[in-house]
Amino acid sequence: MEQWKDQLEQLKIQLEPWKKQLEPWKDQLEQWLHQAIEYLNQIPPIQLYAAIAVLFISTLLLLSIRLFKRTKTNTILLTGLSGSGKTVLFYQLRDGSSHQGTVTSMEPNEGTFVLNSESNKFLPQAAGIVFVVDSLEFLPNLHLVAEYLYDILTKASVVKKKIPLLICCNKSDKVTAHSKDFIKKQLEKQIDKLRASRTAISAADISSDFTLGVPGEAFTFSQCRNKVTVAEASGLTGEVAQVEQFIREHVKS
């Protein structure tokens, strides 16, 4: 016990010079505090309240911006009808390999790309959407493709965040494949028909649906709130330069 007392006494002696050095700072801080109080007393209450309000709103704004940035990811969602070539395109984009199998759903553990048949799960976090269309079997599937695309373009998460979408016309290397311009025009016409038939929003989905296009005008993708572009690709032959460009534009390195 006596040993501890001696050590404490020695520590007290060692701190004494520091206490003397800090003494002038104590007086200076008290002086600054007094000056700040006098300055605040001279400010009219209205101006003071306005300054506090501006500071409060600015803080909230900065916090909101930081929170919004945190929700953004570098995820690119690959989606489309079954058989459109999503899986082949997925592996080609991921590592340049040619995968011939079928994968209906993949969790987002492959890095940048997510291949999933349940796109609603990943839409809110997507930095971009690659909507894959089979250029060979496009016309027989036109109605289904248009309906699927319509549903994506009217989702609240896509519209509010203006998530860019690329219509990827896959299998364009085949001789009988339809061109991207033809596919674009046919989709616009079909979506225009769907828009007319869906005047009433389903009560089950009223919270997430938006209206496409401009009333009284034929629908075009340029009317969408988010940017929609069209490109040709072939996952099988590795012709994916336009898709890679889309990804580079919307994924931060």
PDB file of C-alpha atoms in Angstrom:
ATOM      1  CA  MET A   1       0.000   0.000   0.000  1.00  0.00           C
ATOM      2  CA  GLU A   2       2.845   2.369   0.920  1.00  0.00           C
ATOM      3  CA  GLN A   3       4.431   1.594  -2.460  1.00  0.00           C
ATOM      4  CA  TRP A   4       1.300   2.732  -4.309  1.00  0.00           C
ATOM      5  CA  LYS A   5       1.185   5.944  -2.278  1.00  0.00           C
ATOM      6  CA  ASP A   6       4.788   6.741  -3.227  1.00  0.00           C
ATOM      7  CA  GLN A   7       4.066   6.143  -6.924  1.00  0.00           C
ATOM      8  CA  LEU A   8       1.005   8.400  -6.819  1.00  0.00           C
ATOM      9  CA  GLU A   9       3.024  11.157  -5.144  1.00  0.00           C
ATOM     10  CA  GLN A  10       5.705  10.880  -7.824  1.00  0.00           C
ATOM     11  CA  LEU A  11       3.035  11.045 -10.544  1.00  0.00           C
ATOM     12  CA  LYS A  12       1.553  14.159  -8.930  1.00  0.00           C
ATOM     13  CA  ILE A  13       4.972  15.803  -8.894  1.00  0.00           C
ATOM     14  CA  GLN A  14       5.532  14.930 -12.587  1.00  0.00           C
ATOM     15  CA  LEU A  15       2.144  16.418 -13.596  1.00  0.00           C
ATOM     16  CA  GLU A  16       2.728  19.674 -11.741  1.00  0.00           C
ATOM     17  CA  PRO A  17       4.730  21.330 -14.599  1.00  0.00           C
ATOM     18  CA  TRP A  18       1.997  20.382 -17.080  1.00  0.00           C
ATOM     19  CA  LYS A  19      -0.629  21.953 -14.850  1.00  0.00           C
ATOM     20  CA  LYS A  20       1.303  25.234 -14.846  1.00  0.00           C
ATOM     21  CA  GLN A  21       1.685  25.146 -18.638  1.00  0.00           C
ATOM     22  CA  LEU A  22      -2.056  24.623 -19.137  1.00  0.00           C
ATOM     23  CA  GLU A  23      -3.023  27.454 -16.782  1.00  0.00           C
ATOM     24  CA  PRO A  24      -2.707  30.225 -19.451  1.00  0.00           C
ATOM     25  CA  TRP A  25      -4.823  28.179 -21.851  1.00  0.00           C
ATOM     26  CA  LYS A  26      -7.555  27.943 -19.261  1.00  0.00           C
ATOM     27  CA  ASP A  27      -7.747  31.730 -19.013  1.00  0.00           C
ATOM     28  CA  GLN A  28      -7.703  32.040 -22.821  1.00  0.00           C
ATOM     29  CA  LEU A  29     -10.544  29.547 -23.231  1.00  0.00           C
ATOM     30  CA  GLU A  30     -12.622  31.355 -20.655  1.00  0.00           C
ATOM     31  CA  GLN A  31     -12.007  34.622 -22.525  1.00  0.00           C
ATOM     32  CA  TRP A  32     -13.050  33.102 -25.861  1.00  0.00           C
ATOM     33  CA  LEU A  33     -16.184  31.631 -24.321  1.00  0.00           C
ATOM     34  CA  HIS A  34     -17.106  34.993 -22.816  1.00  0.00           C
ATOM     35  CA  GLN A  35     -16.596  36.716 -26.213  1.00  0.00           C
ATOM     36  CA  ALA A  36     -18.746  34.090 -27.974  1.00  0.00           C
ATOM     37  CA  ILE A  37     -21.584  34.586 -25.484  1.00  0.00           C
ATOM     38  CA  GLU A  38     -21.424  38.372 -25.925  1.00  0.00           C
ATOM     39  CA  TYR A  39     -21.498  37.989 -29.727  1.00  0.00           C
ATOM     40  CA  LEU A  40     -24.525  35.694 -29.589  1.00  0.00           C
ATOM     41  CA  ASN A  41     -26.345  38.128 -27.322  1.00  0.00           C
ATOM     42  CA  GLN A  42     -25.887  40.849 -29.965  1.00  0.00           C
ATOM     43  CA  ILE A  43     -27.492  38.735 -32.735  1.00  0.00           C
ATOM     44  CA  PRO A  44     -31.278  39.295 -33.132  1.00  0.00           C
ATOM     45  CA  PRO A  45     -33.220  36.157 -32.131  1.00  0.00           C
ATOM     46  CA  ILE A  46     -34.746  35.779 -35.618  1.00  0.00           C
ATOM     47  CA  GLN A  47     -31.318  35.680 -37.281  1.00  0.00           C
ATOM     48  CA  LEU A  48     -30.031  33.266 -34.673  1.00  0.00           C
ATOM     49  CA  TYR A  49     -32.965  30.894 -35.166  1.00  0.00           C
ATOM     50  CA  ALA A  50     -32.546  31.134 -38.959  1.00  0.00           C
ATOM     51  CA  ALA A  51     -28.856  30.234 -38.683  1.00  0.00           C
ATOM     52  CA  ILE A  52     -29.666  27.244 -36.478  1.00  0.00           C
ATOM     53  CA  ALA A  53     -32.349  26.127 -38.944  1.00  0.00           C
ATOM     54  CA  VAL A  54     -29.931  26.380 -41.891  1.00  0.00           C
ATOM     55  CA  LEU A  55     -27.325  24.370 -39.975  1.00  0.00           C
ATOM     56  CA  PHE A  56     -29.902  21.732 -39.062  1.00  0.00           C
ATOM     57  CA  ILE A  57     -31.219  21.396 -42.643  1.00  0.00           C
ATOM     58  CA  SER A  58     -27.674  21.239 -44.063  1.00  0.00           C
ATOM     59  CA  THR A  59     -26.778  18.461 -41.633  1.00  0.00           C
ATOM     60  CA  LEU A  60     -29.883  16.488 -42.594  1.00  0.00           C
ATOM     61  CA  LEU A  61     -29.110  16.972 -46.282  1.00  0.00           C
ATOM     62  CA  LEU A  62     -25.540  15.735 -45.919  1.00  0.00           C
ATOM     63  CA  LEU A  63     -26.690  12.708 -43.940  1.00  0.00           C
ATOM     64  CA  SER A  64     -29.333  11.935 -46.593  1.00  0.00           C
ATOM     65  CA  ILE A  65     -26.754  12.149 -49.384  1.00  0.00           C
ATOM     66  CA  ARG A  66     -24.388   9.831 -47.541  1.00  0.00           C
ATOM     67  CA  LEU A  67     -27.194   7.380 -46.832  1.00  0.00           C
ATOM     68  CA  PHE A  68     -28.260   7.430 -50.496  1.00  0.00           C
ATOM     69  CA  LYS A  69     -24.706   6.784 -51.655  1.00  0.00           C
ATOM     70  CA  ARG A  70     -24.419   3.811 -49.337  1.00  0.00           C
ATOM     71  CA  THR A  71     -27.459   2.157 -50.898  1.00  0.00           C
ATOM     72  CA  LYS A  72     -25.918   2.269 -54.357  1.00  0.00           C
ATOM     73  CA  THR A  73     -23.976  -0.773 -55.467  1.00  0.00           C
ATOM     74  CA  ASN A  74     -21.975  -1.833 -58.479  1.00  0.00           C
ATOM     75  CA  THR A  75     -24.425  -4.632 -59.240  1.00  0.00           C
ATOM     76  CA  ILE A  76     -25.513  -5.146 -62.838  1.00  0.00           C
ATOM     77  CA  LEU A  77     -28.691  -7.217 -63.089  1.00  0.00           C
ATOM     78  CA  LEU A  78     -28.971  -9.594 -66.056  1.00  0.00           C
ATOM     79  CA  THR A  79     -32.572 -10.550 -66.678  1.00  0.00           C
ATOM     80  CA  GLY A  80     -34.912 -11.639 -69.469  1.00  0.00           C
ATOM     81  CA  LEU A  81     -37.036 -14.553 -70.594  1.00  0.00           C
ATOM     82  CA  SER A  82     -35.839 -18.118 -70.151  1.00  0.00           C
ATOM     83  CA  GLY A  83     -33.798 -19.234 -73.160  1.00  0.00           C
ATOM     84  CA  SER A  84     -32.659 -15.733 -74.115  1.00  0.00           C
ATOM     85  CA  GLY A  85     -29.023 -16.609 -73.389  1.00  0.00           C
ATOM     86  CA  LYS A  86     -28.576 -14.928 -70.005  1.00  0.00           C
ATOM     87  CA  THR A  87     -26.355 -17.674 -68.595  1.00  0.00           C
ATOM     88  CA  VAL A  88     -23.933 -17.704 -71.537  1.00  0.00           C
ATOM     89  CA  LEU A  89     -23.773 -13.915 -71.480  1.00  0.00           C
ATOM     90  CA  PHE A  90     -23.235 -13.958 -67.715  1.00  0.00           C
ATOM     91  CA  TYR A  91     -20.152 -16.181 -67.898  1.00  0.00           C
ATOM     92  CA  GLN A  92     -18.809 -14.353 -70.917  1.00  0.00           C
ATOM     93  CA  LEU A  93     -18.983 -11.020 -69.099  1.00  0.00           C
ATOM     94  CA  ARG A  94     -17.688 -12.421 -65.837  1.00  0.00           C
ATOM     95  CA  ASP A  95     -14.568 -14.213 -67.018  1.00  0.00           C
ATOM     96  CA  GLY A  96     -14.751 -14.671 -70.790  1.00  0.00           C
ATOM     97  CA  SER A  97     -15.756 -18.326 -70.559  1.00  0.00           C
ATOM     98  CA  SER A  98     -18.358 -20.058 -72.695  1.00  0.00           C
ATOM     99  CA  HIS A  99     -20.848 -21.830 -70.433  1.00  0.00           C
ATOM    100  CA  GLN A 100     -23.405 -24.064 -72.133  1.00  0.00           C
ATOM    101  CA  GLY A 101     -25.464 -25.094 -69.118  1.00  0.00           C
ATOM    102  CA  THR A 102     -28.627 -23.579 -67.673  1.00  0.00           C
ATOM    103  CA  VAL A 103     -28.729 -21.580 -64.465  1.00  0.00           C
ATOM    104  CA  THR A 104     -32.122 -20.262 -63.390  1.00  0.00           C
ATOM    105  CA  SER A 105     -30.963 -18.317 -60.354  1.00  0.00           C
ATOM    106  CA  MET A 106     -27.707 -17.098 -58.902  1.00  0.00           C
ATOM    107  CA  GLU A 107     -27.067 -15.239 -55.693  1.00  0.00           C
ATOM    108  CA  PRO A 108     -25.094 -11.972 -56.019  1.00  0.00           C
ATOM    109  CA  ASN A 109     -21.798 -13.539 -54.971  1.00  0.00           C
ATOM    110  CA  GLU A 110     -20.107 -13.399 -58.355  1.00  0.00           C
ATOM    111  CA  GLY A 111     -18.874  -9.813 -58.067  1.00  0.00           C
ATOM    112  CA  THR A 112     -20.375  -7.217 -60.373  1.00  0.00           C
ATOM    113  CA  PHE A 113     -22.959  -9.353 -62.151  1.00  0.00           C
ATOM    114  CA  VAL A 114     -26.163 -10.867 -60.858  1.00  0.00           C
ATOM    115  CA  LEU A 115     -28.052 -13.436 -62.905  1.00  0.00           C
ATOM    116  CA  ASN A 116     -31.440 -14.055 -61.364  1.00  0.00           C
ATOM    117  CA  SER A 117     -34.897 -15.081 -62.478  1.00  0.00           C
ATOM    118  CA  GLU A 118     -36.449 -13.163 -59.575  1.00  0.00           C
ATOM    119  CA  SER A 119     -35.324  -9.686 -60.607  1.00  0.00           C
ATOM    120  CA  ASN A 120     -37.552  -7.824 -58.122  1.00  0.00           C
ATOM    121  CA  LYS A 121     -35.227  -8.873 -55.306  1.00  0.00           C
ATOM    122  CA  PHE A 122     -32.238  -7.067 -56.809  1.00  0.00           C
ATOM    123  CA  LEU A 123     -33.806  -4.126 -58.692  1.00  0.00           C
ATOM    124  CA  PRO A 124     -33.580  -1.588 -55.837  1.00  0.00           C
ATOM    125  CA  GLN A 125     -29.798  -2.081 -55.503  1.00  0.00           C
ATOM    126  CA  ALA A 126     -28.953  -2.314 -59.208  1.00  0.00           C
ATOM    127  CA  ALA A 127     -26.590   0.192 -60.822  1.00  0.00           C
ATOM    128  CA  GLY A 128     -27.888  -0.931 -64.200  1.00  0.00           C
ATOM    129  CA  ILE A 129     -30.088  -3.546 -65.864  1.00  0.00           C
ATOM    130  CA  VAL A 130     -29.195  -5.671 -68.881  1.00  0.00           C
ATOM    131  CA  PHE A 131     -32.460  -6.990 -70.330  1.00  0.00           C
ATOM    132  CA  VAL A 132     -31.525  -9.923 -72.573  1.00  0.00           C
ATOM    133  CA  VAL A 133     -33.648 -10.651 -75.663  1.00  0.00           C
ATOM    134  CA  ASP A 134     -33.329 -13.649 -77.970  1.00  0.00           C
ATOM    135  CA  SER A 135     -32.856 -12.088 -81.427  1.00  0.00           C
ATOM    136  CA  LEU A 136     -33.615 -15.412 -83.135  1.00  0.00           C
ATOM    137  CA  GLU A 137     -36.908 -16.231 -81.417  1.00  0.00           C
ATOM    138  CA  PHE A 138     -37.957 -12.632 -80.894  1.00  0.00           C
ATOM    139  CA  LEU A 139     -41.253 -12.483 -82.804  1.00  0.00           C
ATOM    140  CA  PRO A 140     -42.839 -15.632 -81.266  1.00  0.00           C
ATOM    141  CA  ASN A 141     -41.998 -14.239 -77.819  1.00  0.00           C
ATOM    142  CA  LEU A 142     -42.721 -10.576 -78.552  1.00  0.00           C
ATOM    143  CA  HIS A 143     -45.763 -10.303 -76.290  1.00  0.00           C
ATOM    144  CA  LEU A 144     -44.045 -11.992 -73.323  1.00  0.00           C
ATOM    145  CA  VAL A 145     -40.872  -9.958 -73.772  1.00  0.00           C
ATOM    146  CA  ALA A 146     -42.836  -6.697 -73.949  1.00  0.00           C
ATOM    147  CA  GLU A 147     -44.859  -7.566 -70.838  1.00  0.00           C
ATOM    148  CA  TYR A 148     -41.735  -8.424 -68.850  1.00  0.00           C
ATOM    149  CA  LEU A 149     -39.979  -5.250 -69.977  1.00  0.00           C
ATOM    150  CA  TYR A 150     -43.091  -3.163 -69.262  1.00  0.00           C
ATOM    151  CA  ASP A 151     -43.210  -4.489 -65.698  1.00  0.00           C
ATOM    152  CA  ILE A 152     -39.565  -3.550 -65.109  1.00  0.00           C
ATOM    153  CA  LEU A 153     -39.893  -0.064 -66.589  1.00  0.00           C
ATOM    154  CA  THR A 154     -42.898   0.730 -64.388  1.00  0.00           C
ATOM    155  CA  LYS A 155     -41.359  -0.448 -61.111  1.00  0.00           C
ATOM    156  CA  ALA A 156     -41.006   2.318 -58.520  1.00  0.00           C
ATOM    157  CA  SER A 157     -37.411   1.326 -57.718  1.00  0.00           C
ATOM    158  CA  VAL A 158     -36.428   1.694 -61.388  1.00  0.00           C
ATOM    159  CA  VAL A 159     -38.358   4.905 -62.074  1.00  0.00           C
ATOM    160  CA  LYS A 160     -37.459   6.810 -58.897  1.00  0.00           C
ATOM    161  CA  LYS A 161     -33.764   5.908 -59.011  1.00  0.00           C
ATOM    162  CA  LYS A 162     -33.672   6.234 -62.816  1.00  0.00           C
ATOM    163  CA  ILE A 163     -31.812   2.947 -63.139  1.00  0.00           C
ATOM    164  CA  PRO A 164     -30.404   2.718 -66.700  1.00  0.00           C
ATOM    165  CA  LEU A 165     -31.502  -0.248 -68.800  1.00  0.00           C
ATOM    166  CA  LEU A 166     -29.831  -1.870 -71.785  1.00  0.00           C
ATOM    167  CA  ILE A 167     -31.915  -4.032 -74.114  1.00  0.00           C
ATOM    168  CA  CYS A 168     -29.337  -6.601 -75.162  1.00  0.00           C
ATOM    169  CA  CYS A 169     -30.286  -8.288 -78.449  1.00  0.00           C
ATOM    170  CA  ASN A 170     -28.420 -11.554 -77.912  1.00  0.00           C
ATOM    171  CA  LYS A 171     -27.445 -14.158 -80.536  1.00  0.00           C
ATOM    172  CA  SER A 172     -26.932 -11.401 -83.117  1.00  0.00           C
ATOM    173  CA  ASP A 173     -24.184 -13.471 -84.774  1.00  0.00           C
ATOM    174  CA  LYS A 174     -26.803 -15.728 -86.375  1.00  0.00           C
ATOM    175  CA  VAL A 175     -27.855 -14.960 -89.958  1.00  0.00           C
ATOM    176  CA  THR A 176     -31.563 -15.070 -89.167  1.00  0.00           C
ATOM    177  CA  ALA A 177     -31.286 -12.866 -86.082  1.00  0.00           C
ATOM    178  CA  HIS A 178     -33.391  -9.698 -86.067  1.00  0.00           C
ATOM    179  CA  SER A 179     -31.572  -6.358 -85.942  1.00  0.00           C
ATOM    180  CA  LYS A 180     -31.604  -4.175 -82.846  1.00  0.00           C
ATOM    181  CA  ASP A 181     -33.544  -1.442 -84.700  1.00  0.00           C
ATOM    182  CA  PHE A 182     -36.284  -3.895 -85.657  1.00  0.00           C
ATOM    183  CA  ILE A 183     -36.490  -5.254 -82.097  1.00  0.00           C
ATOM    184  CA  LYS A 184     -36.608  -1.737 -80.657  1.00  0.00           C
ATOM    185  CA  LYS A 185     -39.474  -0.633 -82.921  1.00  0.00           C
ATOM    186  CA  GLN A 186     -41.490  -3.791 -82.326  1.00  0.00           C
ATOM    187  CA  LEU A 187     -41.090  -3.514 -78.562  1.00  0.00           C
ATOM    188  CA  GLU A 188     -42.180   0.120 -78.622  1.00  0.00           C
ATOM    189  CA  LYS A 189     -45.316  -0.779 -80.592  1.00  0.00           C
ATOM    190  CA  GLN A 190     -46.161  -3.701 -78.300  1.00  0.00           C
ATOM    191  CA  ILE A 191     -45.583  -1.670 -75.133  1.00  0.00           C
ATOM    192  CA  ASP A 192     -47.809   1.049 -76.572  1.00  0.00           C
ATOM    193  CA  LYS A 193     -50.595  -1.551 -76.868  1.00  0.00           C
ATOM    194  CA  LEU A 194     -49.936  -2.765 -73.331  1.00  0.00           C
ATOM    195  CA  ARG A 195     -50.027   0.777 -72.030  1.00  0.00           C
ATOM    196  CA  ALA A 196     -53.483   1.269 -73.517  1.00  0.00           C
ATOM    197  CA  SER A 197     -54.772  -1.978 -72.015  1.00  0.00           C
ATOM    198  CA  ARG A 198     -53.367  -1.261 -68.554  1.00  0.00           C
ATOM    199  CA  THR A 199     -55.192   1.927 -67.766  1.00  0.00           C
ATOM    200  CA  ALA A 200     -56.135   0.699 -64.298  1.00  0.00           C
ATOM    201  CA  ILE A 201     -53.319  -0.100 -61.899  1.00  0.00           C
ATOM    202  CA  SER A 202     -53.650  -3.361 -60.055  1.00  0.00           C
ATOM    203  CA  ALA A 203     -54.566  -2.855 -56.416  1.00  0.00           C
ATOM    204  CA  ALA A 204     -51.977  -5.467 -55.477  1.00  0.00           C
ATOM    205  CA  ASP A 205     -49.172  -3.474 -57.080  1.00  0.00           C
ATOM    206  CA  ILE A 206     -50.425   0.080 -56.751  1.00  0.00           C
ATOM    207  CA  SER A 207     -47.477   1.143 -54.627  1.00  0.00           C
ATOM    208  CA  SER A 208     -44.844   0.214 -57.208  1.00  0.00           C
ATOM    209  CA  ASP A 209     -46.342   0.914 -60.631  1.00  0.00           C
ATOM    210  CA  PHE A 210     -45.843   4.032 -62.726  1.00  0.00           C
ATOM    211  CA  THR A 211     -47.358   5.019 -66.049  1.00  0.00           C
ATOM    212  CA  LEU A 212     -45.204   4.817 -69.155  1.00  0.00           C
ATOM    213  CA  GLY A 213     -45.022   7.333 -71.973  1.00  0.00           C
ATOM    214  CA  VAL A 214     -46.804  10.594 -72.770  1.00  0.00           C
ATOM    215  CA  PRO A 215     -50.623  10.620 -72.972  1.00  0.00           C
ATOM    216  CA  GLY A 216     -51.854  11.012 -76.554  1.00  0.00           C
ATOM    217  CA  GLU A 217     -48.487  10.077 -78.105  1.00  0.00           C
ATOM    218  CA  ALA A 218     -47.154   6.771 -79.417  1.00  0.00           C
ATOM    219  CA  PHE A 219     -44.760   5.223 -76.932  1.00  0.00           C
ATOM    220  CA  THR A 220     -40.999   5.415 -77.449  1.00  0.00           C
ATOM    221  CA  PHE A 221     -38.216   4.462 -75.062  1.00  0.00           C
ATOM    222  CA  SER A 222     -37.008   8.073 -75.065  1.00  0.00           C
ATOM    223  CA  GLN A 223     -40.114   8.915 -72.987  1.00  0.00           C
ATOM    224  CA  CYS A 224     -38.962   6.737 -70.079  1.00  0.00           C
ATOM    225  CA  ARG A 225     -37.683   8.501 -66.980  1.00  0.00           C
ATOM    226  CA  ASN A 226     -34.674   6.211 -66.898  1.00  0.00           C
ATOM    227  CA  LYS A 227     -32.308   5.901 -69.848  1.00  0.00           C
ATOM    228  CA  VAL A 228     -33.062   2.956 -72.155  1.00  0.00           C
ATOM    229  CA  THR A 229     -30.588   1.914 -74.857  1.00  0.00           C
ATOM    230  CA  VAL A 230     -30.416  -1.005 -77.298  1.00  0.00           C
ATOM    231  CA  ALA A 231     -27.363  -3.041 -78.270  1.00  0.00           C
ATOM    232  CA  GLU A 232     -26.470  -6.221 -80.140  1.00  0.00           C
ATOM    233  CA  ALA A 233     -24.391  -8.995 -78.607  1.00  0.00           C
ATOM    234  CA  SER A 234     -23.478 -12.654 -78.826  1.00  0.00           C
ATOM    235  CA  GLY A 235     -22.555 -14.330 -75.594  1.00  0.00           C
ATOM    236  CA  LEU A 236     -21.555 -17.489 -77.439  1.00  0.00           C
ATOM    237  CA  THR A 237     -18.963 -15.839 -79.690  1.00  0.00           C
ATOM    238  CA  GLY A 238     -17.835 -13.243 -77.146  1.00  0.00           C
ATOM    239  CA  GLU A 239     -19.194 -10.224 -79.018  1.00  0.00           C
ATOM    240  CA  VAL A 240     -20.122  -8.275 -75.894  1.00  0.00           C
ATOM    241  CA  ALA A 241     -18.286  -4.963 -76.398  1.00  0.00           C
ATOM    242  CA  GLN A 242     -21.475  -2.837 -76.306  1.00  0.00           C
ATOM    243  CA  VAL A 243     -22.634  -4.524 -73.097  1.00  0.00           C
ATOM    244  CA  GLU A 244     -19.208  -3.998 -71.520  1.00  0.00           C
ATOM    245  CA  GLN A 245     -19.353  -0.321 -72.471  1.00  0.00           C
ATOM    246  CA  PHE A 246     -22.742   0.004 -70.756  1.00  0.00           C
ATOM    247  CA  ILE A 247     -21.308  -1.602 -67.623  1.00  0.00           C
ATOM    248  CA  ARG A 248     -18.247   0.668 -67.611  1.00  0.00           C
ATOM    249  CA  GLU A 249     -20.494   3.722 -67.807  1.00  0.00           C
ATOM    250  CA  HIS A 250     -22.550   2.757 -64.778  1.00  0.00           C
ATOM    251  CA  VAL A 251     -20.224   0.775 -62.511  1.00  0.00           C
ATOM    252  CA  LYS A 252     -17.608   2.610 -60.490  1.00  0.00           C
ATOM    253  CA  SER A 253     -14.154   1.132 -60.715  1.00  0.00           C
TER     254      SER A 253
END
